[in-house]
Amino acid sequence: MTTVGILGGGQLARMLALSGAPLGLRFLVMDTEADACAGQFAPLLVGDYRDEKALAEFASKVDVTTFDFENVPAESAQWLSERVPVFPNPRALAIAQDRLAEKTLFRELGIPVPDFAAVATREELDAALARVGVPCILKTRRLGYDGKGQFRIRALADADAAWDALGAQADKVGLIVEAFVPFQRELSVVAVRGRDGEFRSWPLTENWHVDGVLSASLAPAQADDALAEAAIAHARKLAEKIDYVGVFALELFCKDGVLLANEMAPRVHNSGHWTIEGSETSQFQNHLRAVLGLPLGDTRMLGHACMLNWIGAMPDAAAVLGEAGGHWHDYGKLPRAGRKVGHATLRADSREELAASLQRVGVALQRQPQVEPVIERLR
Ligand code: AMP
């Protein structure tokens, strides 16, 4: 009996556990919160990721460790890796946790990025603004996600306000200034690399964000083959360089047909949730196969798919359940503003059918602003 340990017990761990059940796997999830939603399906160990006693108990009960949460302290991942196999490896995790290390690596690999500069002091912020120019975004290097820990600088006069907002973080998590990209589209590559180095990618996905949080994903992205191939080649190069094992996402901006890498997520990713019903093998199942050294599953798509995120509270399920290709995912979380509480995936054999399905769901749930950009893209 194989037990997979997962650090972090949110919806990603929950969906990993659900997809691992047919493989006969057992799970142990560790989270700082006793009501972590993966705990509804897998044994949950409540503890701090820095607590060696809790980590030792966790390590003694699992055969392999992986992550649902990318901000597990890199030292804890390292400590665990000396006792039990950990995938992705702690070095890859550490790079992905730090926007500066990540962007520096992208650049080294020839993956284009928006211009950026590290910032440690108020003076360095001025120097960074002079170099990168405005508009730009001041971001925390670590622990930021879903648009948190970011301040948009529209003009040089905003520098004081930006420093007031994030300057206190400079010592703790570091800061980075990134050029603002007036992109037309946001894309992501969700891919998997096995322990033997085998690499597979799902088709390129297009994403829409609202207030920095993913709102909708469409796959395959309506992009020409060359663009999709370039994006996937970037992801492959990155995974090979850091000997990545498991599923990861590479988020990209597309401006005037040019790709610029934003960040890498070292885990299964929200923009890959559509793979559960929209592809031969889901990102969750392939992540487990990868970390266990099992053969990877085929990543081809089954038609066209759109994932809609439910933020704050779950809408009524009936409209989605009434669709032939409608799939519902309620994470079993309490409603809270800004919280990802669930998602739906609509799948169809053609773009036209998917657009019609989105239209019906958008009207029924009064979510037209969420579905309209996707429908527009499908036309
Ligand atoms: P992140 O936390 O870096 O993924 O940022 C969240 C969202 O903010 C992204 O998905 C974009 O919509 C937006 N964003 C982040 N960085 C930039 C940038 N350099 N230029 C334009 N928009 C950005």
mmCIF file of C-alpha atoms and ligand atoms in Angstrom:
data_model
loop_
_atom_site.group_PDB
_atom_site.id
_atom_site.type_symbol
_atom_site.label_atom_id
_atom_site.label_comp_id
_atom_site.label_asym_id
_atom_site.label_seq_id
_atom_site.Cartn_x
_atom_site.Cartn_y
_atom_site.Cartn_z
ATOM 1 C CA MET A 1 0.000 0.000 0.000
ATOM 2 C CA THR A 2 1.521 3.327 -1.082
ATOM 3 C CA THR A 3 0.837 6.487 0.884
ATOM 4 C CA VAL A 4 1.355 9.830 -0.801
ATOM 5 C CA GLY A 5 2.020 12.705 1.566
ATOM 6 C CA ILE A 6 0.792 16.137 0.514
ATOM 7 C CA LEU A 7 1.949 19.332 2.181
ATOM 8 C CA GLY A 8 -1.022 21.670 2.071
ATOM 9 C CA GLY A 9 -4.605 20.489 2.332
ATOM 10 C CA GLY A 10 -6.605 22.753 0.029
ATOM 11 C CA GLN A 11 -8.618 21.931 -3.058
ATOM 12 C CA LEU A 12 -5.529 20.822 -4.999
ATOM 13 C CA ALA A 13 -4.732 18.159 -2.394
ATOM 14 C CA ARG A 14 -8.397 17.225 -2.350
ATOM 15 C CA MET A 15 -8.484 16.713 -6.131
ATOM 16 C CA LEU A 16 -5.160 14.840 -6.011
ATOM 17 C CA ALA A 17 -6.626 12.452 -3.442
ATOM 18 C CA LEU A 18 -9.793 11.967 -5.479
ATOM 19 C CA SER A 19 -7.811 11.191 -8.625
ATOM 20 C CA GLY A 20 -5.475 8.854 -6.750
ATOM 21 C CA ALA A 21 -8.238 6.663 -5.364
ATOM 22 C CA PRO A 22 -8.541 4.517 -8.541
ATOM 23 C CA LEU A 23 -4.795 3.880 -8.364
ATOM 24 C CA GLY A 24 -5.321 2.359 -4.920
ATOM 25 C CA LEU A 25 -3.316 5.089 -3.247
ATOM 26 C CA ARG A 26 -3.596 6.278 0.306
ATOM 27 C CA PHE A 27 -2.903 9.851 1.293
ATOM 28 C CA LEU A 28 -1.781 11.847 4.270
ATOM 29 C CA VAL A 29 -2.325 15.567 4.058
ATOM 30 C CA MET A 30 -0.597 18.107 6.287
ATOM 31 C CA ASP A 31 -2.029 21.555 6.820
ATOM 32 C CA THR A 32 -1.919 24.280 9.429
ATOM 33 C CA GLU A 33 -5.743 24.437 9.484
ATOM 34 C CA ALA A 34 -7.907 21.728 11.052
ATOM 35 C CA ASP A 35 -10.712 22.381 8.547
ATOM 36 C CA ALA A 36 -8.521 22.140 5.404
ATOM 37 C CA CYS A 37 -10.904 20.839 2.740
ATOM 38 C CA ALA A 38 -8.735 17.897 1.632
ATOM 39 C CA GLY A 39 -9.280 16.555 5.153
ATOM 40 C CA GLN A 40 -12.805 15.584 4.104
ATOM 41 C CA PHE A 41 -11.266 12.859 1.911
ATOM 42 C CA ALA A 42 -7.851 12.044 3.337
ATOM 43 C CA PRO A 43 -6.346 11.744 6.812
ATOM 44 C CA LEU A 44 -5.175 15.185 7.897
ATOM 45 C CA LEU A 45 -2.199 15.970 10.089
ATOM 46 C CA VAL A 46 -2.549 19.446 11.550
ATOM 47 C CA GLY A 47 0.772 21.127 12.166
ATOM 48 C CA ASP A 48 3.128 23.913 11.328
ATOM 49 C CA TYR A 49 5.399 23.271 8.333
ATOM 50 C CA ARG A 50 8.376 24.412 10.415
ATOM 51 C CA ASP A 51 7.630 22.042 13.303
ATOM 52 C CA GLU A 52 10.174 19.216 13.031
ATOM 53 C CA LYS A 53 8.147 16.956 15.298
ATOM 54 C CA ALA A 54 5.105 17.253 13.050
ATOM 55 C CA LEU A 55 7.273 16.845 9.929
ATOM 56 C CA ALA A 56 8.914 13.745 11.439
ATOM 57 C CA GLU A 57 5.512 12.193 12.125
ATOM 58 C CA PHE A 58 4.452 13.045 8.566
ATOM 59 C CA ALA A 59 7.660 11.572 7.079
ATOM 60 C CA SER A 60 7.274 8.350 9.079
ATOM 61 C CA LYS A 61 3.840 7.722 7.562
ATOM 62 C CA VAL A 62 4.365 8.461 3.858
ATOM 63 C CA ASP A 63 6.254 6.830 0.983
ATOM 64 C CA VAL A 64 6.616 9.962 -1.104
ATOM 65 C CA THR A 65 5.894 13.646 -0.523
ATOM 66 C CA THR A 66 4.498 16.320 -2.795
ATOM 67 C CA PHE A 67 2.835 19.720 -2.469
ATOM 68 C CA ASP A 68 -0.522 21.380 -2.797
ATOM 69 C CA PHE A 69 0.922 24.609 -1.456
ATOM 70 C CA GLU A 70 4.000 26.155 -3.049
ATOM 71 C CA ASN A 71 4.920 28.307 -0.083
ATOM 72 C CA VAL A 72 5.910 25.478 2.208
ATOM 73 C CA PRO A 73 9.267 26.685 3.625
ATOM 74 C CA ALA A 74 12.027 25.436 1.328
ATOM 75 C CA GLU A 75 14.008 24.335 4.422
ATOM 76 C CA SER A 76 11.128 22.084 5.484
ATOM 77 C CA ALA A 77 11.024 20.539 2.016
ATOM 78 C CA GLN A 78 14.790 20.015 2.234
ATOM 79 C CA TRP A 79 14.527 18.470 5.726
ATOM 80 C CA LEU A 80 11.857 16.075 4.473
ATOM 81 C CA SER A 81 13.840 15.189 1.354
ATOM 82 C CA GLU A 82 16.593 13.799 3.584
ATOM 83 C CA ARG A 83 14.074 11.304 4.970
ATOM 84 C CA VAL A 84 11.614 10.528 2.171
ATOM 85 C CA PRO A 85 11.514 11.163 -1.607
ATOM 86 C CA VAL A 86 10.140 14.651 -2.308
ATOM 87 C CA PHE A 87 8.826 15.705 -5.737
ATOM 88 C CA PRO A 88 9.235 18.300 -7.104
ATOM 89 C CA ASN A 89 12.730 18.593 -5.641
ATOM 90 C CA PRO A 90 13.269 21.300 -2.986
ATOM 91 C CA ARG A 91 15.597 23.296 -5.241
ATOM 92 C CA ALA A 92 12.923 23.573 -7.940
ATOM 93 C CA LEU A 93 10.438 24.582 -5.256
ATOM 94 C CA ALA A 94 12.827 27.235 -3.916
ATOM 95 C CA ILE A 95 13.280 28.759 -7.381
ATOM 96 C CA ALA A 96 9.561 28.851 -8.044
ATOM 97 C CA GLN A 97 8.951 30.497 -4.651
ATOM 98 C CA ASP A 98 11.083 33.479 -5.547
ATOM 99 C CA ARG A 99 10.003 35.738 -8.401
ATOM 100 C CA LEU A 100 13.548 37.068 -8.764
ATOM 101 C CA ALA A 101 15.233 33.648 -8.948
ATOM 102 C CA GLU A 102 12.529 32.443 -11.313
ATOM 103 C CA LYS A 103 12.759 35.396 -13.706
ATOM 104 C CA THR A 104 16.570 35.259 -13.633
ATOM 105 C CA LEU A 105 16.422 31.585 -14.590
ATOM 106 C CA PHE A 106 13.868 32.222 -17.358
ATOM 107 C CA ARG A 107 16.188 34.833 -18.812
ATOM 108 C CA GLU A 108 19.201 32.505 -18.590
ATOM 109 C CA LEU A 109 17.232 29.872 -20.490
ATOM 110 C CA GLY A 110 16.296 32.313 -23.240
ATOM 111 C CA ILE A 111 12.653 32.465 -22.140
ATOM 112 C CA PRO A 112 11.595 36.103 -22.668
ATOM 113 C CA VAL A 113 10.369 37.945 -19.554
ATOM 114 C CA PRO A 114 9.087 41.458 -18.825
ATOM 115 C CA ASP A 115 11.955 43.695 -17.742
ATOM 116 C CA PHE A 116 12.532 43.441 -13.978
ATOM 117 C CA ALA A 117 14.756 44.671 -11.154
ATOM 118 C CA ALA A 118 15.253 43.600 -7.546
ATOM 119 C CA VAL A 119 14.407 46.172 -4.864
ATOM 120 C CA ALA A 120 15.679 46.127 -1.282
ATOM 121 C CA THR A 121 15.452 49.805 -0.267
ATOM 122 C CA ARG A 122 13.495 52.954 -1.107
ATOM 123 C CA GLU A 123 16.506 54.205 -3.124
ATOM 124 C CA GLU A 124 16.618 50.973 -5.081
ATOM 125 C CA LEU A 125 12.954 51.436 -5.899
ATOM 126 C CA ASP A 126 13.787 54.757 -7.572
ATOM 127 C CA ALA A 127 16.676 53.145 -9.421
ATOM 128 C CA ALA A 128 14.431 50.258 -10.520
ATOM 129 C CA LEU A 129 11.750 52.665 -11.765
ATOM 130 C CA ALA A 130 14.356 54.565 -13.747
ATOM 131 C CA ARG A 131 15.553 51.323 -15.320
ATOM 132 C CA VAL A 132 12.323 49.457 -15.896
ATOM 133 C CA GLY A 133 10.152 52.529 -16.526
ATOM 134 C CA VAL A 134 6.483 53.080 -15.805
ATOM 135 C CA PRO A 135 3.899 51.675 -15.784
ATOM 136 C CA CYS A 136 5.213 48.776 -13.741
ATOM 137 C CA ILE A 137 4.260 46.572 -10.820
ATOM 138 C CA LEU A 138 5.993 46.313 -7.460
ATOM 139 C CA LYS A 139 5.588 42.753 -6.185
ATOM 140 C CA THR A 140 6.788 40.786 -3.196
ATOM 141 C CA ARG A 141 9.394 38.267 -4.305
ATOM 142 C CA ARG A 142 7.947 35.563 -2.089
ATOM 143 C CA LEU A 143 4.582 34.536 -0.670
ATOM 144 C CA GLY A 144 2.531 36.497 -3.196
ATOM 145 C CA TYR A 145 -0.209 34.720 -5.142
ATOM 146 C CA ASP A 146 -3.453 35.560 -6.912
ATOM 147 C CA GLY A 147 -2.400 39.179 -7.279
ATOM 148 C CA LYS A 148 -1.720 39.577 -3.543
ATOM 149 C CA GLY A 149 1.406 41.489 -2.495
ATOM 150 C CA GLN A 150 1.333 43.663 -5.631
ATOM 151 C CA PHE A 151 1.144 47.399 -6.217
ATOM 152 C CA ARG A 152 0.575 48.896 -9.638
ATOM 153 C CA ILE A 153 2.807 51.930 -10.304
ATOM 154 C CA ARG A 154 1.263 54.030 -13.050
ATOM 155 C CA ALA A 155 3.559 57.043 -12.760
ATOM 156 C CA LEU A 156 6.789 57.904 -10.927
ATOM 157 C CA ALA A 157 4.667 59.894 -8.459
ATOM 158 C CA ASP A 158 3.192 56.575 -7.223
ATOM 159 C CA ALA A 159 6.559 55.451 -5.843
ATOM 160 C CA ASP A 160 5.866 56.705 -2.319
ATOM 161 C CA ALA A 161 2.469 55.043 -2.185
ATOM 162 C CA ALA A 162 3.982 51.794 -3.493
ATOM 163 C CA TRP A 163 6.693 51.904 -0.829
ATOM 164 C CA ASP A 164 4.105 52.662 1.873
ATOM 165 C CA ALA A 165 2.135 49.617 0.753
ATOM 166 C CA LEU A 166 4.963 47.101 0.383
ATOM 167 C CA GLY A 167 8.206 48.656 1.696
ATOM 168 C CA ALA A 168 7.810 46.927 5.062
ATOM 169 C CA GLN A 169 8.005 43.602 3.211
ATOM 170 C CA ALA A 170 11.386 44.361 1.667
ATOM 171 C CA ASP A 171 13.360 42.790 4.529
ATOM 172 C CA LYS A 172 11.040 39.838 5.023
ATOM 173 C CA VAL A 173 10.194 38.568 1.568
ATOM 174 C CA GLY A 174 12.086 40.876 -0.808
ATOM 175 C CA LEU A 175 10.601 42.975 -3.588
ATOM 176 C CA ILE A 176 10.822 43.073 -7.356
ATOM 177 C CA VAL A 177 9.708 45.626 -9.909
ATOM 178 C CA GLU A 178 8.352 44.237 -13.164
ATOM 179 C CA ALA A 179 7.435 46.159 -16.295
ATOM 180 C CA PHE A 180 3.692 46.254 -16.829
ATOM 181 C CA VAL A 181 2.796 44.237 -19.911
ATOM 182 C CA PRO A 182 -0.239 45.537 -21.833
ATOM 183 C CA PHE A 183 -0.937 42.000 -23.006
ATOM 184 C CA GLN A 184 -3.816 40.939 -25.214
ATOM 185 C CA ARG A 185 -3.986 37.456 -23.725
ATOM 186 C CA GLU A 186 -2.819 35.390 -20.793
ATOM 187 C CA LEU A 187 -1.829 31.813 -21.530
ATOM 188 C CA SER A 188 -0.546 28.902 -19.525
ATOM 189 C CA VAL A 189 1.239 25.697 -20.264
ATOM 190 C CA VAL A 190 0.310 22.896 -17.897
ATOM 191 C CA ALA A 191 2.835 20.113 -18.272
ATOM 192 C CA VAL A 192 4.199 17.068 -16.494
ATOM 193 C CA ARG A 193 7.633 15.534 -16.258
ATOM 194 C CA GLY A 194 8.215 12.016 -14.989
ATOM 195 C CA ARG A 195 10.984 10.664 -12.777
ATOM 196 C CA ASP A 196 12.587 9.228 -15.914
ATOM 197 C CA GLY A 197 12.534 12.633 -17.648
ATOM 198 C CA GLU A 198 9.556 11.934 -19.901
ATOM 199 C CA PHE A 199 7.783 15.223 -20.664
ATOM 200 C CA ARG A 200 4.180 15.780 -21.717
ATOM 201 C CA SER A 201 2.137 18.909 -22.030
ATOM 202 C CA TRP A 202 -1.580 19.485 -22.224
ATOM 203 C CA PRO A 203 -2.714 21.816 -25.010
ATOM 204 C CA LEU A 204 -2.061 25.508 -24.410
ATOM 205 C CA THR A 205 -4.721 27.133 -22.207
ATOM 206 C CA GLU A 206 -6.001 30.711 -22.310
ATOM 207 C CA ASN A 207 -6.870 32.352 -18.998
ATOM 208 C CA TRP A 208 -8.883 35.349 -17.835
ATOM 209 C CA HIS A 209 -8.265 36.956 -14.452
ATOM 210 C CA VAL A 210 -10.404 39.313 -12.397
ATOM 211 C CA ASP A 211 -8.586 41.297 -9.691
ATOM 212 C CA GLY A 212 -5.545 39.050 -10.131
ATOM 213 C CA VAL A 213 -7.550 35.859 -9.534
ATOM 214 C CA LEU A 214 -8.240 33.303 -12.264
ATOM 215 C CA SER A 215 -11.821 33.578 -13.479
ATOM 216 C CA ALA A 216 -11.974 31.357 -16.586
ATOM 217 C CA SER A 217 -9.753 29.030 -18.621
ATOM 218 C CA LEU A 218 -10.281 27.846 -22.179
ATOM 219 C CA ALA A 219 -8.568 24.879 -23.777
ATOM 220 C CA PRO A 220 -7.286 24.526 -26.330
ATOM 221 C CA ALA A 221 -6.340 28.198 -26.526
ATOM 222 C CA GLN A 222 -7.223 29.663 -29.889
ATOM 223 C CA ALA A 223 -3.594 30.099 -30.904
ATOM 224 C CA ASP A 224 -1.565 29.166 -33.923
ATOM 225 C CA ASP A 225 0.592 26.074 -33.711
ATOM 226 C CA ALA A 226 3.877 27.991 -33.672
ATOM 227 C CA LEU A 227 2.865 29.989 -30.598
ATOM 228 C CA ALA A 228 1.680 26.885 -28.748
ATOM 229 C CA GLU A 229 4.854 25.017 -29.671
ATOM 230 C CA ALA A 230 7.046 27.887 -28.488
ATOM 231 C CA ALA A 231 5.203 28.073 -25.161
ATOM 232 C CA ILE A 232 5.496 24.340 -24.615
ATOM 233 C CA ALA A 233 9.179 24.392 -25.607
ATOM 234 C CA HIS A 234 9.794 27.041 -22.921
ATOM 235 C CA ALA A 235 8.079 24.853 -20.329
ATOM 236 C CA ARG A 236 10.111 21.844 -21.343
ATOM 237 C CA LYS A 237 13.408 23.672 -21.191
ATOM 238 C CA LEU A 238 12.564 24.954 -17.733
ATOM 239 C CA ALA A 239 11.505 21.550 -16.396
ATOM 240 C CA GLU A 240 14.628 19.890 -17.736
ATOM 241 C CA LYS A 241 16.919 22.563 -16.316
ATOM 242 C CA ILE A 242 15.620 22.174 -12.754
ATOM 243 C CA ASP A 243 15.020 18.415 -13.021
ATOM 244 C CA TYR A 244 11.381 19.008 -12.233
ATOM 245 C CA VAL A 245 9.198 15.987 -11.468
ATOM 246 C CA GLY A 246 5.418 16.314 -11.416
ATOM 247 C CA VAL A 247 2.911 18.727 -12.895
ATOM 248 C CA PHE A 248 3.657 22.430 -13.136
ATOM 249 C CA ALA A 249 2.276 25.474 -14.907
ATOM 250 C CA LEU A 250 4.114 28.171 -16.804
ATOM 251 C CA GLU A 251 2.077 31.381 -16.987
ATOM 252 C CA LEU A 252 2.716 33.586 -19.996
ATOM 253 C CA PHE A 253 1.533 36.908 -21.332
ATOM 254 C CA CYS A 254 1.014 37.248 -25.062
ATOM 255 C CA LYS A 255 1.529 40.702 -26.511
ATOM 256 C CA ASP A 256 1.432 41.280 -30.260
ATOM 257 C CA GLY A 257 2.112 37.605 -30.826
ATOM 258 C CA VAL A 258 5.149 37.565 -28.511
ATOM 259 C CA LEU A 259 5.292 35.429 -25.369
ATOM 260 C CA LEU A 260 6.616 36.779 -22.075
ATOM 261 C CA ALA A 261 6.863 34.466 -19.062
ATOM 262 C CA ASN A 262 5.222 35.700 -15.874
ATOM 263 C CA GLU A 263 5.725 32.883 -13.417
ATOM 264 C CA MET A 264 5.925 29.184 -12.822
ATOM 265 C CA ALA A 265 3.695 27.326 -10.364
ATOM 266 C CA PRO A 266 5.430 24.190 -9.000
ATOM 267 C CA ARG A 267 2.251 22.160 -8.584
ATOM 268 C CA VAL A 268 -0.999 21.217 -10.211
ATOM 269 C CA HIS A 269 -2.600 24.464 -11.303
ATOM 270 C CA ASN A 270 -5.991 26.112 -11.410
ATOM 271 C CA SER A 271 -5.651 26.635 -15.174
ATOM 272 C CA GLY A 272 -5.378 22.841 -15.538
ATOM 273 C CA HIS A 273 -8.580 21.923 -13.708
ATOM 274 C CA TRP A 274 -10.331 21.470 -17.039
ATOM 275 C CA THR A 275 -8.112 18.411 -17.647
ATOM 276 C CA ILE A 276 -10.246 16.360 -15.239
ATOM 277 C CA GLU A 277 -13.002 15.981 -17.795
ATOM 278 C CA GLY A 278 -11.422 17.599 -20.844
ATOM 279 C CA SER A 279 -8.468 15.328 -21.447
ATOM 280 C CA GLU A 280 -7.562 11.684 -21.486
ATOM 281 C CA THR A 281 -5.554 11.968 -18.255
ATOM 282 C CA SER A 282 -6.069 14.750 -15.723
ATOM 283 C CA GLN A 283 -3.267 16.878 -14.314
ATOM 284 C CA PHE A 284 -3.991 15.354 -10.887
ATOM 285 C CA GLN A 285 -3.645 11.766 -12.020
ATOM 286 C CA ASN A 286 -0.520 12.543 -14.048
ATOM 287 C CA HIS A 287 1.057 14.377 -11.123
ATOM 288 C CA LEU A 288 0.615 11.277 -8.976
ATOM 289 C CA ARG A 289 1.915 9.020 -11.740
ATOM 290 C CA ALA A 290 4.958 11.273 -12.124
ATOM 291 C CA VAL A 291 5.900 11.424 -8.449
ATOM 292 C CA LEU A 292 5.403 7.661 -8.104
ATOM 293 C CA GLY A 293 7.477 6.834 -11.179
ATOM 294 C CA LEU A 294 4.486 5.292 -13.002
ATOM 295 C CA PRO A 295 3.974 5.647 -16.780
ATOM 296 C CA LEU A 296 2.461 9.028 -17.630
ATOM 297 C CA GLY A 297 -1.010 9.153 -19.150
ATOM 298 C CA ASP A 298 -1.932 10.648 -22.504
ATOM 299 C CA THR A 299 -2.587 14.392 -22.313
ATOM 300 C CA ARG A 300 -4.687 14.730 -25.455
ATOM 301 C CA MET A 301 -7.900 16.708 -25.229
ATOM 302 C CA LEU A 302 -11.403 15.406 -25.543
ATOM 303 C CA GLY A 303 -12.988 18.221 -27.519
ATOM 304 C CA HIS A 304 -13.061 21.770 -26.122
ATOM 305 C CA ALA A 305 -13.284 22.740 -22.472
ATOM 306 C CA CYS A 306 -13.873 25.827 -20.380
ATOM 307 C CA MET A 307 -13.375 26.036 -16.644
ATOM 308 C CA LEU A 308 -15.192 28.677 -14.617
ATOM 309 C CA ASN A 309 -13.926 29.462 -11.128
ATOM 310 C CA TRP A 310 -16.358 30.073 -8.301
ATOM 311 C CA ILE A 311 -14.982 32.707 -5.972
ATOM 312 C CA GLY A 312 -16.481 33.632 -2.598
ATOM 313 C CA ALA A 313 -19.571 31.423 -2.680
ATOM 314 C CA MET A 314 -20.912 28.549 -4.772
ATOM 315 C CA PRO A 315 -23.645 29.394 -7.278
ATOM 316 C CA ASP A 316 -26.590 27.089 -7.843
ATOM 317 C CA ALA A 317 -25.407 23.870 -9.483
ATOM 318 C CA ALA A 318 -28.500 23.124 -11.568
ATOM 319 C CA ALA A 319 -27.602 25.130 -14.686
ATOM 320 C CA VAL A 320 -24.217 23.421 -15.032
ATOM 321 C CA LEU A 321 -25.524 19.969 -14.135
ATOM 322 C CA GLY A 322 -28.189 20.402 -16.802
ATOM 323 C CA GLU A 323 -25.566 20.743 -19.538
ATOM 324 C CA ALA A 324 -24.557 17.579 -21.432
ATOM 325 C CA GLY A 325 -20.890 18.389 -20.842
ATOM 326 C CA GLY A 326 -21.338 20.122 -17.496
ATOM 327 C CA HIS A 327 -19.191 19.103 -14.507
ATOM 328 C CA TRP A 328 -19.397 20.483 -10.994
ATOM 329 C CA HIS A 329 -16.672 20.731 -8.364
ATOM 330 C CA ASP A 330 -17.574 21.980 -4.902
ATOM 331 C CA TYR A 331 -14.490 22.064 -2.688
ATOM 332 C CA GLY A 332 -16.506 21.755 0.516
ATOM 333 C CA LYS A 333 -15.276 25.094 1.818
ATOM 334 C CA LEU A 334 -17.145 27.713 3.782
ATOM 335 C CA PRO A 335 -17.971 30.813 1.739
ATOM 336 C CA ARG A 336 -15.620 33.749 2.212
ATOM 337 C CA ALA A 337 -14.930 36.807 0.059
ATOM 338 C CA GLY A 338 -12.157 36.177 -2.473
ATOM 339 C CA ARG A 339 -11.857 32.473 -1.631
ATOM 340 C CA LYS A 340 -11.780 29.824 -4.362
ATOM 341 C CA VAL A 341 -14.676 27.605 -3.319
ATOM 342 C CA GLY A 342 -15.269 25.538 -6.445
ATOM 343 C CA HIS A 343 -15.296 25.424 -10.208
ATOM 344 C CA ALA A 344 -17.283 24.089 -13.130
ATOM 345 C CA THR A 345 -16.002 22.648 -16.372
ATOM 346 C CA LEU A 346 -18.065 22.706 -19.537
ATOM 347 C CA ARG A 347 -16.915 20.323 -22.227
ATOM 348 C CA ALA A 348 -18.169 20.067 -25.803
ATOM 349 C CA ASP A 349 -17.171 18.477 -29.088
ATOM 350 C CA SER A 350 -17.021 21.763 -30.982
ATOM 351 C CA ARG A 351 -16.288 25.428 -30.287
ATOM 352 C CA GLU A 352 -19.826 26.357 -31.275
ATOM 353 C CA GLU A 353 -21.369 23.909 -28.822
ATOM 354 C CA LEU A 354 -19.053 25.082 -26.056
ATOM 355 C CA ALA A 355 -19.968 28.723 -26.741
ATOM 356 C CA ALA A 356 -23.688 27.851 -26.643
ATOM 357 C CA SER A 357 -23.264 25.960 -23.380
ATOM 358 C CA LEU A 358 -21.347 28.884 -21.828
ATOM 359 C CA GLN A 359 -24.047 31.257 -22.989
ATOM 360 C CA ARG A 360 -26.789 29.236 -21.284
ATOM 361 C CA VAL A 361 -24.839 28.882 -18.049
ATOM 362 C CA GLY A 362 -23.821 32.543 -18.044
ATOM 363 C CA VAL A 363 -27.435 33.674 -18.395
ATOM 364 C CA ALA A 364 -28.819 31.190 -15.855
ATOM 365 C CA LEU A 365 -26.235 32.126 -13.213
ATOM 366 C CA GLN A 366 -26.096 35.814 -14.178
ATOM 367 C CA ARG A 367 -22.391 35.418 -14.853
ATOM 368 C CA GLN A 368 -22.297 37.024 -18.287
ATOM 369 C CA PRO A 369 -19.138 39.075 -17.570
ATOM 370 C CA GLN A 370 -17.333 35.840 -16.641
ATOM 371 C CA VAL A 371 -18.351 33.877 -19.752
ATOM 372 C CA GLU A 372 -18.467 36.624 -22.379
ATOM 373 C CA PRO A 373 -14.724 36.985 -23.061
ATOM 374 C CA VAL A 374 -14.524 33.222 -23.554
ATOM 375 C CA ILE A 375 -17.518 33.148 -25.893
ATOM 376 C CA GLU A 376 -15.971 36.040 -27.798
ATOM 377 C CA ARG A 377 -12.758 34.030 -28.253
ATOM 378 C CA LEU A 378 -14.677 30.985 -29.470
ATOM 379 C CA ARG A 379 -16.434 32.940 -32.231
HETATM 380 P P1 AMP B 1 0.830 36.972 -10.582
HETATM 381 O O1 AMP B 1 0.561 36.869 -9.105
HETATM 382 O O2 AMP B 1 2.196 37.436 -10.913
HETATM 383 O O3 AMP B 1 0.427 35.748 -11.331
HETATM 384 O O4 AMP B 1 -0.162 38.134 -11.087
HETATM 385 C C1 AMP B 1 -1.549 37.987 -11.082
HETATM 386 C C2 AMP B 1 -2.150 38.671 -12.294
HETATM 387 O O5 AMP B 1 -1.797 40.070 -12.312
HETATM 388 C C3 AMP B 1 -1.634 38.132 -13.616
HETATM 389 O O6 AMP B 1 -2.318 36.986 -14.005
HETATM 390 C C4 AMP B 1 -1.895 39.326 -14.534
HETATM 391 O O7 AMP B 1 -3.261 39.392 -14.882
HETATM 392 C C5 AMP B 1 -1.550 40.505 -13.646
HETATM 393 N N1 AMP B 1 -0.120 40.828 -13.810
HETATM 394 C C6 AMP B 1 0.920 40.352 -13.079
HETATM 395 N N2 AMP B 1 2.094 40.800 -13.528
HETATM 396 C C7 AMP B 1 1.839 41.609 -14.579
HETATM 397 C C8 AMP B 1 2.642 42.381 -15.477
HETATM 398 N N3 AMP B 1 3.985 42.431 -15.367
HETATM 399 N N4 AMP B 1 2.004 43.085 -16.441
HETATM 400 C C9 AMP B 1 0.652 43.059 -16.548
HETATM 401 N N5 AMP B 1 -0.159 42.362 -15.731
HETATM 402 C C10 AMP B 1 0.408 41.631 -14.763
#
